[in-house]
Every structure is written in C-alpha cells, then in structure tokens.
Amino acid sequence: MPIRLTERRPEVSPDRLLSECVPPPRFSDVRFGTYRPDPSEPSQSEALAVLRERGAVLAEPRRERSLWSRLRGSRPEPTGKPGLYLDGGFGVGKTHLLASLWHESTGPKMYCTFVELTNLVGALGMRPAVEALSAYRLICIDEFELDDPGDTVLISRLLGQLVEAGVQLAATSNTLPDKLGEGRFQAIDFLREIQGLAAHFDARRIDGPDYRHRGLPVAPEPLTDERVEQVTAELPGASCDHFVDLYRHLAELHPSKYGALLDGVEAVGITDIRELTDENVALRLVVLADRLYDRDIPLLAGGVPLDRMFSPDMLKGGYRKKYLRAVSRLIALAREGAGQPN
C-alpha cells in the first residue's frame, strides 16, 4: 500500500528548522563551475562573475573586528552593500548561483527560502531569531517575496538588525526589491519598509528562458488516476493521495511542516488534480511544490494537466509569478515521474 500524506501530522522543532537551513538535495552538488551561462544572455555571465567575486572574499576566514587584525592585513568582508539580490525569471539559474555562493563561503552560514525564514522567526520569536541568526556570516534567502504586510514589517525589522550585526545577505527573487508587494497588498502603505529592504541589496538582473522547458512541451500528458494508484502501489516509498484530500490536509498543517510531511517519501502520486480558484489553497500548494522540488521527488499526476492547475484569473493576479514557478517545478517533477528527460 502506498503512503498517505493525508494521514501524517509531523511535528517540527525549532532546532530541526535551523539544522535544515542548508541547500536542498537538488542543489547539494552545484558549484560556480557547474553553472552554464546561456551565451545569448550576457546577464547570466555577468551575474556569475559578480557571485564568484563575492564568493572569493567569503571563502577566506572571517575577519576579526580588531585593530590587530587590520594591521595584520586580513582580507576584509565584501565591500559595498551587505546583500546581493538576483532578480530574474524562472529557470535561469538563480538558485544554482545562490547555492554555489553558500558552498563557496566559509561558515557559519545559512540557506533557506523566504517562507522558511518567516516560519523560523515565527517558531523562535523575533528576539531569539535575531540572536541565533546574528552568529551567521552569510544568510542566503531563495525566492524572496512579500505576500502580506505582516511579512513586510517582520522581514524589514529582522534583516535590518542582522545587517547591523555584520551578516552578509544574498537573495533570489522574481521581483525587483523596490517592487516587492506590488499587486499583493497596498504596498504604498509600507513603502518605508520596502525601501529599507531594497537599500540592503545590490540588485542584479538575470535574463533568459526557463532551462527546464527549453524546446520541451509545456506539460506531460496526465496519467489516469488508475495508473497513478497502480504505479504508487508498486513503488517502494511512494505516496498516493486524492488532490482534494491533500489540499484540505495541508490547510491543517503549518507550512513549516510541509518538508517533514515528505520524510522518507521517494515519489508522490496525486489523483484527480483539478483547476484551482481558491487563492489560499493555491498558495499552500505552491509551498508543497517547492518542498517537492527541493527534495527532487518525482511526481505522478492524474487529472487536469499541471499547466491548468491554476485558473486563468490566478495567472493574471498578484501571485502570478509564484504560480508560474510552481507550474515550472511541478512539470519538471512530473517529467521525472513519467521517465522523460528534463
């Protein structure tokens, strides 16, 4: 019998949340040398050069803040703004570069998604979070995004205190830092916080098509529900859940637990995928899609094609980029599940 994700209710301690703040398995072996810039997109080579330069400084031992260390000529921390911000579309290698910077740097260092960072602060509390994270030399934040005013104020306060503590930052996003929050809430009301966040970063644009879909069909043909159930019943460590049951179950779990929900799962089957119209349901599935992609878990999908999972209205709204990222990642996982090359 396949695993039922809907029967799992994992508990995740703050210590586990901190210990898991490393690049996901999909990016555990990437390095600057494995990044292949598109020759027709010069911004990719330019971003690689900037990240390599920052990585060369962070690869050196951290400079002690003392007169003796300055007299001794220790290599300084990176000059200029404390943060690098990689802005660009889906599948242009931003996460590859971010993880490569983390691998290149000496510790202590931390790697997380924006959602994982906000979840961590929620689990620890602001003051303990600042105390814990101030010890890091570098914090890499993937998929930086502001979804609501609460996140805006929280992250503005957190990063401001970390920068004051001397922490270096690096982030990826699909939105320029001074445009965060647009179309999602009244960003103009939080302009000071957004501008304060933007001031911490040197933004670098990376252009290009999504490498996962270059020359490939938009989405693989869905499997029949019967086929999904049959294959997952035969695969060791596979799960199988009905789409509606799964998203209802996700509503009962904090998003910080979605990763633990997948512990020991080797493949995920979902039957009867339907077009979504509820924003709350859709955003939870975006987080689940990210955790699946982080862990490189193949997907066996029945129902509507994955590129039709989010309604046309959703793909025109404020969360459009999040939904498109999720579709991109789910299609890549579904092609793995179907045994097709990506």
C-alpha positions as a Markdown table, in Angstrom:
| # | Residue | x | y | z |
|---|---|---|---|---|
| 1 | Met | 0.0 | 0.0 | 0.0 |
| 2 | Pro | 1.3 | 3.5 | -0.8 |
| 3 | Ile | 1.9 | 6.1 | 1.9 |
| 4 | Arg | -0.9 | 8.5 | 2.6 |
| 5 | Leu | 0.4 | 12.0 | 3.2 |
| 6 | Thr | -3.1 | 12.9 | 4.5 |
| 7 | Glu | -2.5 | 10.5 | 7.4 |
| 8 | Arg | 0.7 | 12.2 | 8.5 |
| 9 | Arg | 0.9 | 15.0 | 11.1 |
| 10 | Pro | 4.6 | 15.8 | 11.6 |
| 11 | Glu | 6.0 | 17.9 | 14.5 |
| 12 | Val | 9.0 | 20.0 | 13.7 |
| 13 | Ser | 11.2 | 21.6 | 16.4 |
| 14 | Pro | 13.0 | 24.9 | 16.1 |
| 15 | Asp | 16.3 | 23.0 | 16.3 |
| 16 | Arg | 15.3 | 21.0 | 13.2 |
| 17 | Leu | 14.3 | 24.1 | 11.3 |
| 18 | Leu | 17.7 | 25.6 | 12.0 |
| 19 | Ser | 19.6 | 22.4 | 11.2 |
| 20 | Glu | 17.8 | 22.1 | 7.8 |
| 21 | Cys | 18.8 | 25.6 | 6.7 |
| 22 | Val | 21.2 | 24.2 | 4.0 |
| 23 | Pro | 20.8 | 23.9 | 0.2 |
| 24 | Pro | 18.2 | 21.2 | -0.7 |
| 25 | Pro | 19.4 | 17.9 | -2.1 |
| 26 | Arg | 18.8 | 19.1 | -5.7 |
| 27 | Phe | 21.5 | 21.8 | -5.2 |
| 28 | Ser | 23.8 | 20.0 | -2.8 |
| 29 | Asp | 26.5 | 19.4 | -5.5 |
| 30 | Val | 26.2 | 22.6 | -7.6 |
| 31 | Arg | 29.1 | 24.9 | -7.8 |
| 32 | Phe | 30.1 | 28.0 | -9.8 |
| 33 | Gly | 32.0 | 25.7 | -12.2 |
| 34 | Thr | 28.8 | 23.7 | -12.9 |
| 35 | Tyr | 26.8 | 26.8 | -13.9 |
| 36 | Arg | 26.4 | 27.0 | -17.7 |
| 37 | Pro | 25.5 | 30.6 | -18.8 |
| 38 | Asp | 23.5 | 30.9 | -21.9 |
| 39 | Pro | 25.8 | 32.6 | -24.5 |
| 40 | Ser | 22.9 | 34.6 | -25.8 |
| 41 | Glu | 22.1 | 36.0 | -22.4 |
| 42 | Pro | 25.1 | 38.1 | -21.2 |
| 43 | Ser | 23.4 | 38.9 | -17.9 |
| 44 | Gln | 24.0 | 35.3 | -16.8 |
| 45 | Ser | 27.8 | 35.5 | -17.3 |
| 46 | Glu | 27.8 | 38.9 | -15.6 |
| 47 | Ala | 25.9 | 37.6 | -12.6 |
| 48 | Leu | 28.2 | 34.6 | -12.4 |
| 49 | Ala | 31.3 | 36.9 | -12.3 |
| 50 | Val | 29.7 | 39.0 | -9.5 |
| 51 | Leu | 28.9 | 36.0 | -7.4 |
| 52 | Arg | 32.4 | 34.5 | -8.0 |
| 53 | Glu | 33.9 | 37.7 | -6.7 |
| 54 | Arg | 31.7 | 37.8 | -3.6 |
| 55 | Gly | 32.4 | 34.1 | -3.1 |
| 56 | Ala | 36.2 | 34.6 | -3.3 |
| 57 | Val | 36.0 | 37.0 | -0.4 |
| 58 | Leu | 33.6 | 34.9 | 1.7 |
| 59 | Ala | 35.8 | 31.8 | 1.1 |
| 60 | Glu | 38.5 | 33.4 | 3.2 |
| 61 | Pro | 38.4 | 33.2 | 7.0 |
| 62 | Arg | 36.1 | 35.8 | 8.6 |
| 63 | Arg | 38.0 | 39.0 | 9.6 |
| 64 | Glu | 38.1 | 39.6 | 13.3 |
| 65 | Arg | 37.0 | 43.1 | 14.2 |
| 66 | Ser | 40.1 | 44.3 | 15.9 |
| 67 | Leu | 43.0 | 46.7 | 15.4 |
| 68 | Trp | 45.4 | 43.8 | 15.3 |
| 69 | Ser | 43.5 | 42.1 | 12.5 |
| 70 | Arg | 43.5 | 45.3 | 10.5 |
| 71 | Leu | 47.2 | 45.8 | 11.0 |
| 72 | Arg | 47.8 | 42.2 | 10.1 |
| 73 | Gly | 46.2 | 42.8 | 6.7 |
| 74 | Ser | 43.4 | 40.2 | 6.9 |
| 75 | Arg | 41.2 | 40.1 | 3.8 |
| 76 | Pro | 38.1 | 42.3 | 4.5 |
| 77 | Glu | 34.5 | 41.3 | 4.3 |
| 78 | Pro | 32.8 | 42.2 | 1.0 |
| 79 | Thr | 32.7 | 45.9 | 0.4 |
| 80 | Gly | 29.6 | 47.9 | -0.8 |
| 81 | Lys | 26.1 | 46.9 | 0.2 |
| 82 | Pro | 25.8 | 43.9 | 2.5 |
| 83 | Gly | 23.5 | 42.0 | 0.2 |
| 84 | Leu | 23.3 | 40.7 | -3.4 |
| 85 | Tyr | 19.9 | 40.3 | -4.9 |
| 86 | Leu | 19.4 | 38.2 | -8.0 |
| 87 | Asp | 16.3 | 39.2 | -9.9 |
| 88 | Gly | 15.0 | 37.2 | -12.9 |
| 89 | Gly | 12.5 | 34.8 | -14.4 |
| 90 | Phe | 12.1 | 31.1 | -13.8 |
| 91 | Gly | 14.8 | 28.6 | -14.6 |
| 92 | Val | 17.6 | 31.0 | -15.4 |
| 93 | Gly | 19.9 | 29.5 | -12.7 |
| 94 | Lys | 19.4 | 32.0 | -9.8 |
| 95 | Thr | 19.1 | 29.2 | -7.2 |
| 96 | His | 22.1 | 27.4 | -8.7 |
| 97 | Leu | 24.2 | 30.6 | -8.2 |
| 98 | Leu | 22.8 | 31.2 | -4.7 |
| 99 | Ala | 23.6 | 27.7 | -3.6 |
| 100 | Ser | 27.1 | 27.9 | -5.2 |
| 101 | Leu | 27.8 | 31.1 | -3.2 |
| 102 | Trp | 26.8 | 29.2 | 0.0 |
| 103 | His | 29.1 | 26.3 | -0.9 |
| 104 | Glu | 32.0 | 28.6 | -1.6 |
| 105 | Ser | 31.7 | 30.5 | 1.6 |
| 106 | Thr | 33.2 | 29.6 | 5.0 |
| 107 | Gly | 30.8 | 29.4 | 7.9 |
| 108 | Pro | 28.9 | 29.9 | 9.9 |
| 109 | Lys | 26.3 | 30.2 | 7.1 |
| 110 | Met | 22.6 | 29.6 | 6.5 |
| 111 | Tyr | 20.5 | 28.8 | 3.4 |
| 112 | Cys | 16.7 | 28.9 | 3.3 |
| 113 | Thr | 13.7 | 30.0 | 1.3 |
| 114 | Phe | 11.9 | 33.2 | 2.2 |
| 115 | Val | 8.9 | 31.1 | 3.5 |
| 116 | Glu | 11.3 | 29.0 | 5.6 |
| 117 | Leu | 12.8 | 32.2 | 7.1 |
| 118 | Thr | 9.4 | 33.6 | 8.1 |
| 119 | Asn | 8.4 | 30.3 | 9.5 |
| 120 | Leu | 11.6 | 30.1 | 11.5 |
| 121 | Val | 11.1 | 33.6 | 13.0 |
| 122 | Gly | 7.5 | 32.5 | 13.9 |
| 123 | Ala | 8.8 | 29.4 | 15.6 |
| 124 | Leu | 11.6 | 31.1 | 17.5 |
| 125 | Gly | 10.2 | 34.5 | 18.1 |
| 126 | Met | 11.9 | 37.7 | 16.9 |
| 127 | Arg | 14.4 | 38.3 | 19.7 |
| 128 | Pro | 15.7 | 34.7 | 19.8 |
| 129 | Ala | 15.8 | 34.6 | 16.0 |
| 130 | Val | 17.9 | 37.7 | 15.8 |
| 131 | Glu | 20.3 | 36.3 | 18.5 |
| 132 | Ala | 20.6 | 33.0 | 16.6 |
| 133 | Leu | 20.9 | 34.4 | 13.1 |
| 134 | Ser | 23.4 | 37.2 | 14.1 |
| 135 | Ala | 26.0 | 34.5 | 14.5 |
| 136 | Tyr | 26.0 | 33.7 | 10.8 |
| 137 | Arg | 28.4 | 35.2 | 8.4 |
| 138 | Leu | 26.2 | 34.7 | 5.4 |
| 139 | Ile | 22.5 | 34.1 | 5.0 |
| 140 | Cys | 21.2 | 33.0 | 1.6 |
| 141 | Ile | 17.4 | 33.5 | 1.0 |
| 142 | Asp | 15.9 | 31.9 | -2.0 |
| 143 | Glu | 12.5 | 33.1 | -3.5 |
| 144 | Phe | 12.4 | 36.4 | -1.6 |
| 145 | Glu | 8.8 | 37.7 | -1.8 |
| 146 | Leu | 6.5 | 39.8 | 0.3 |
| 147 | Asp | 2.9 | 38.4 | 0.4 |
| 148 | Asp | 1.4 | 40.4 | 3.1 |
| 149 | Pro | 2.0 | 43.5 | 5.4 |
| 150 | Gly | 3.0 | 41.3 | 8.3 |
| 151 | Asp | 5.8 | 39.7 | 6.4 |
| 152 | Thr | 7.0 | 43.1 | 5.2 |
| 153 | Val | 7.3 | 44.5 | 8.7 |
| 154 | Leu | 8.8 | 41.3 | 10.2 |
| 155 | Ile | 11.5 | 40.9 | 7.5 |
| 156 | Ser | 12.3 | 44.6 | 7.4 |
| 157 | Arg | 13.0 | 44.5 | 11.1 |
| 158 | Leu | 14.9 | 41.2 | 11.0 |
| 159 | Leu | 17.2 | 42.0 | 8.2 |
| 160 | Gly | 17.9 | 45.5 | 9.5 |
| 161 | Gln | 19.2 | 44.0 | 12.7 |
| 162 | Leu | 21.1 | 41.3 | 11.0 |
| 163 | Val | 22.9 | 43.8 | 8.7 |
| 164 | Glu | 23.8 | 45.9 | 11.8 |
| 165 | Ala | 25.3 | 42.7 | 13.3 |
| 166 | Gly | 27.5 | 42.4 | 10.2 |
| 167 | Val | 25.7 | 39.5 | 8.5 |
| 168 | Gln | 26.1 | 39.3 | 4.7 |
| 169 | Leu | 23.0 | 38.6 | 2.7 |
| 170 | Ala | 22.2 | 37.0 | -0.7 |
| 171 | Ala | 18.8 | 36.5 | -2.2 |
| 172 | Thr | 16.9 | 35.5 | -5.3 |
| 173 | Ser | 13.5 | 36.7 | -6.4 |
| 174 | Asn | 11.3 | 37.2 | -9.4 |
| 175 | Thr | 10.6 | 40.8 | -8.4 |
| 176 | Leu | 13.0 | 43.8 | -8.0 |
| 177 | Pro | 13.5 | 44.7 | -4.3 |
| 178 | Asp | 11.8 | 48.1 | -4.6 |
| 179 | Lys | 8.8 | 46.5 | -6.3 |
| 180 | Leu | 8.1 | 43.8 | -3.7 |
| 181 | Gly | 4.5 | 43.5 | -2.6 |
| 182 | Glu | 3.0 | 45.2 | -5.7 |
| 183 | Gly | -0.3 | 43.6 | -6.7 |
| 184 | Arg | -0.5 | 41.6 | -3.4 |
| 185 | Phe | -1.3 | 44.3 | -0.9 |
| 186 | Gln | -1.3 | 48.1 | -0.5 |
| 187 | Ala | 2.5 | 48.2 | -0.8 |
| 188 | Ile | 2.4 | 52.0 | -0.9 |
| 189 | Asp | 1.4 | 51.9 | 2.8 |
| 190 | Phe | 4.7 | 50.0 | 3.6 |
| 191 | Leu | 6.9 | 52.0 | 1.3 |
| 192 | Arg | 9.4 | 52.8 | 4.1 |
| 193 | Glu | 9.9 | 49.1 | 5.0 |
| 194 | Ile | 10.2 | 48.1 | 1.3 |
| 195 | Gln | 12.7 | 50.9 | 0.5 |
| 196 | Gly | 14.6 | 49.9 | 3.7 |
| 197 | Leu | 14.9 | 46.3 | 2.5 |
| 198 | Ala | 15.9 | 47.4 | -1.0 |
| 199 | Ala | 18.7 | 49.6 | 0.5 |
| 200 | His | 20.4 | 46.5 | 1.8 |
| 201 | Phe | 20.9 | 44.9 | -1.6 |
| 202 | Asp | 22.8 | 45.3 | -4.8 |
| 203 | Ala | 20.3 | 44.0 | -7.4 |
| 204 | Arg | 21.5 | 42.0 | -10.4 |
| 205 | Arg | 19.2 | 41.1 | -13.2 |
| 206 | Ile | 19.4 | 37.6 | -14.8 |
| 207 | Asp | 17.6 | 37.1 | -18.1 |
| 208 | Gly | 16.8 | 34.1 | -20.2 |
| 209 | Pro | 14.2 | 31.3 | -20.8 |
| 210 | Asp | 13.4 | 28.6 | -18.3 |
| 211 | Tyr | 16.1 | 26.0 | -18.8 |
| 212 | Arg | 13.7 | 23.3 | -17.7 |
| 213 | His | 11.4 | 23.8 | -20.7 |
| 214 | Arg | 13.7 | 24.8 | -23.5 |
| 215 | Gly | 12.4 | 23.1 | -26.5 |
| 216 | Leu | 10.1 | 20.9 | -24.5 |
| 217 | Pro | 6.3 | 20.6 | -24.3 |
| 218 | Val | 4.6 | 22.7 | -21.7 |
| 219 | Ala | 3.3 | 19.8 | -19.7 |
| 220 | Pro | 3.4 | 16.0 | -20.0 |
| 221 | Glu | 0.1 | 14.2 | -20.6 |
| 222 | Pro | -1.5 | 13.4 | -17.2 |
| 223 | Leu | -1.7 | 9.8 | -16.2 |
| 224 | Thr | -5.1 | 8.2 | -15.5 |
| 225 | Asp | -6.0 | 8.0 | -11.8 |
| 226 | Glu | -6.0 | 4.3 | -12.0 |
| 227 | Arg | -2.4 | 4.3 | -13.4 |
| 228 | Val | -1.2 | 6.7 | -10.6 |
| 229 | Glu | -2.7 | 4.3 | -8.0 |
| 230 | Gln | -1.2 | 1.3 | -9.7 |
| 231 | Val | 2.3 | 2.7 | -10.0 |
| 232 | Thr | 2.5 | 4.1 | -6.5 |
| 233 | Ala | 1.3 | 0.8 | -5.1 |
| 234 | Glu | 4.3 | -0.9 | -6.7 |
| 235 | Leu | 6.9 | 1.7 | -5.9 |
| 236 | Pro | 8.7 | 1.5 | -2.5 |
| 237 | Gly | 8.3 | 4.7 | -0.5 |
| 238 | Ala | 5.7 | 6.2 | -2.8 |
| 239 | Ser | 2.7 | 8.1 | -1.6 |
| 240 | Cys | -0.7 | 8.5 | -3.2 |
| 241 | Asp | -3.5 | 10.9 | -2.3 |
| 242 | His | -6.6 | 12.5 | -3.8 |
| 243 | Phe | -6.0 | 16.1 | -4.8 |
| 244 | Val | -8.9 | 17.5 | -2.7 |
| 245 | Asp | -8.0 | 15.4 | 0.4 |
| 246 | Leu | -4.4 | 16.6 | 0.1 |
| 247 | Tyr | -5.1 | 20.3 | -0.1 |
| 248 | Arg | -7.6 | 20.0 | 2.8 |
| 249 | His | -4.9 | 18.3 | 4.9 |
| 250 | Leu | -2.4 | 21.0 | 4.0 |
| 251 | Ala | -4.8 | 23.6 | 5.5 |
| 252 | Glu | -4.5 | 21.8 | 8.9 |
| 253 | Leu | -0.6 | 22.0 | 8.9 |
| 254 | His | 1.7 | 24.9 | 9.3 |
| 255 | Pro | 3.7 | 25.4 | 6.1 |
| 256 | Ser | 6.9 | 24.8 | 8.1 |
| 257 | Lys | 5.9 | 21.2 | 8.4 |
| 258 | Tyr | 5.4 | 20.5 | 4.7 |
| 259 | Gly | 9.0 | 19.4 | 4.3 |
| 260 | Ala | 8.7 | 16.9 | 7.2 |
| 261 | Leu | 5.5 | 15.7 | 5.6 |
| 262 | Leu | 7.7 | 14.2 | 2.9 |
| 263 | Asp | 10.2 | 12.5 | 5.1 |
| 264 | Gly | 11.1 | 9.1 | 3.6 |
| 265 | Val | 8.9 | 9.6 | 0.5 |
| 266 | Glu | 10.5 | 8.6 | -2.8 |
| 267 | Ala | 7.7 | 9.5 | -5.2 |
| 268 | Val | 4.4 | 11.4 | -4.8 |
| 269 | Gly | 1.2 | 10.4 | -6.6 |
| 270 | Ile | -1.8 | 12.8 | -6.8 |
| 271 | Thr | -5.1 | 11.7 | -8.4 |
| 272 | Asp | -7.8 | 13.9 | -9.8 |
| 273 | Ile | -5.9 | 17.2 | -9.9 |
| 274 | Arg | -8.4 | 20.0 | -10.6 |
| 275 | Glu | -8.3 | 23.6 | -11.6 |
| 276 | Leu | -8.0 | 25.8 | -8.5 |
| 277 | Thr | -9.9 | 29.0 | -7.9 |
| 278 | Asp | -9.2 | 29.5 | -4.1 |
| 279 | Glu | -6.1 | 31.6 | -3.5 |
| 280 | Asn | -5.4 | 30.1 | -0.1 |
| 281 | Val | -5.5 | 26.6 | -1.4 |
| 282 | Ala | -3.3 | 27.6 | -4.3 |
| 283 | Leu | -0.6 | 29.2 | -2.1 |
| 284 | Arg | -0.4 | 26.2 | 0.1 |
| 285 | Leu | 0.2 | 24.0 | -2.9 |
| 286 | Val | 2.9 | 26.4 | -4.1 |
| 287 | Val | 4.8 | 25.7 | -0.8 |
| 288 | Leu | 4.3 | 22.0 | -1.2 |
| 289 | Ala | 5.6 | 22.2 | -4.8 |
| 290 | Asp | 8.7 | 24.0 | -3.6 |
| 291 | Arg | 9.4 | 21.3 | -0.9 |
| 292 | Leu | 8.9 | 18.5 | -3.5 |
| 293 | Tyr | 11.3 | 20.3 | -5.9 |
| 294 | Asp | 13.8 | 20.9 | -3.2 |
| 295 | Arg | 13.9 | 17.1 | -2.5 |
| 296 | Asp | 13.8 | 16.2 | -6.2 |
| 297 | Ile | 10.8 | 13.9 | -5.6 |
| 298 | Pro | 9.2 | 12.6 | -8.8 |
| 299 | Leu | 5.5 | 13.3 | -9.3 |
| 300 | Leu | 2.9 | 11.1 | -10.8 |
| 301 | Ala | -0.1 | 13.3 | -11.6 |
| 302 | Gly | -3.6 | 12.4 | -12.7 |
| 303 | Gly | -6.4 | 14.8 | -13.5 |
| 304 | Val | -6.0 | 18.1 | -15.5 |
| 305 | Pro | -2.6 | 18.9 | -17.0 |
| 306 | Leu | -0.4 | 20.7 | -14.5 |
| 307 | Asp | -0.3 | 23.9 | -16.6 |
| 308 | Arg | -4.0 | 24.1 | -16.0 |
| 309 | Met | -4.0 | 23.6 | -12.2 |
| 310 | Phe | -4.1 | 27.4 | -11.5 |
| 311 | Ser | -7.0 | 29.2 | -13.1 |
| 312 | Pro | -6.5 | 31.9 | -15.8 |
| 313 | Asp | -7.6 | 34.6 | -13.3 |
| 314 | Met | -4.9 | 33.4 | -10.9 |
| 315 | Leu | -2.3 | 33.6 | -13.5 |
| 316 | Lys | -3.2 | 37.2 | -14.1 |
| 317 | Gly | -3.2 | 38.2 | -10.5 |
| 318 | Gly | -0.7 | 39.4 | -7.9 |
| 319 | Tyr | 0.7 | 35.9 | -7.2 |
| 320 | Arg | 1.2 | 35.1 | -10.9 |
| 321 | Lys | 4.9 | 34.6 | -10.6 |
| 322 | Lys | 4.6 | 32.2 | -7.6 |
| 323 | Tyr | 2.1 | 30.1 | -9.6 |
| 324 | Leu | 4.2 | 30.1 | -12.7 |
| 325 | Arg | 7.2 | 29.0 | -10.7 |
| 326 | Ala | 5.2 | 26.2 | -9.1 |
| 327 | Val | 4.0 | 25.0 | -12.6 |
| 328 | Ser | 7.5 | 25.1 | -13.9 |
| 329 | Arg | 8.8 | 23.0 | -11.0 |
| 330 | Leu | 5.8 | 20.5 | -11.0 |
| 331 | Ile | 6.2 | 19.9 | -14.7 |
| 332 | Ala | 9.9 | 19.1 | -14.2 |
| 333 | Leu | 9.0 | 16.6 | -11.4 |
| 334 | Ala | 6.2 | 15.1 | -13.5 |
| 335 | Arg | 8.5 | 14.5 | -16.4 |
| 336 | Glu | 10.8 | 12.7 | -14.0 |
| 337 | Gly | 7.9 | 10.7 | -12.8 |
| 338 | Ala | 7.0 | 9.8 | -16.3 |
| 339 | Gly | 10.6 | 8.9 | -17.1 |
| 340 | Gln | 11.0 | 11.8 | -19.6 |
| 341 | Pro | 14.2 | 13.9 | -19.8 |
| 342 | Asn | 14.1 | 17.4 | -18.5 |
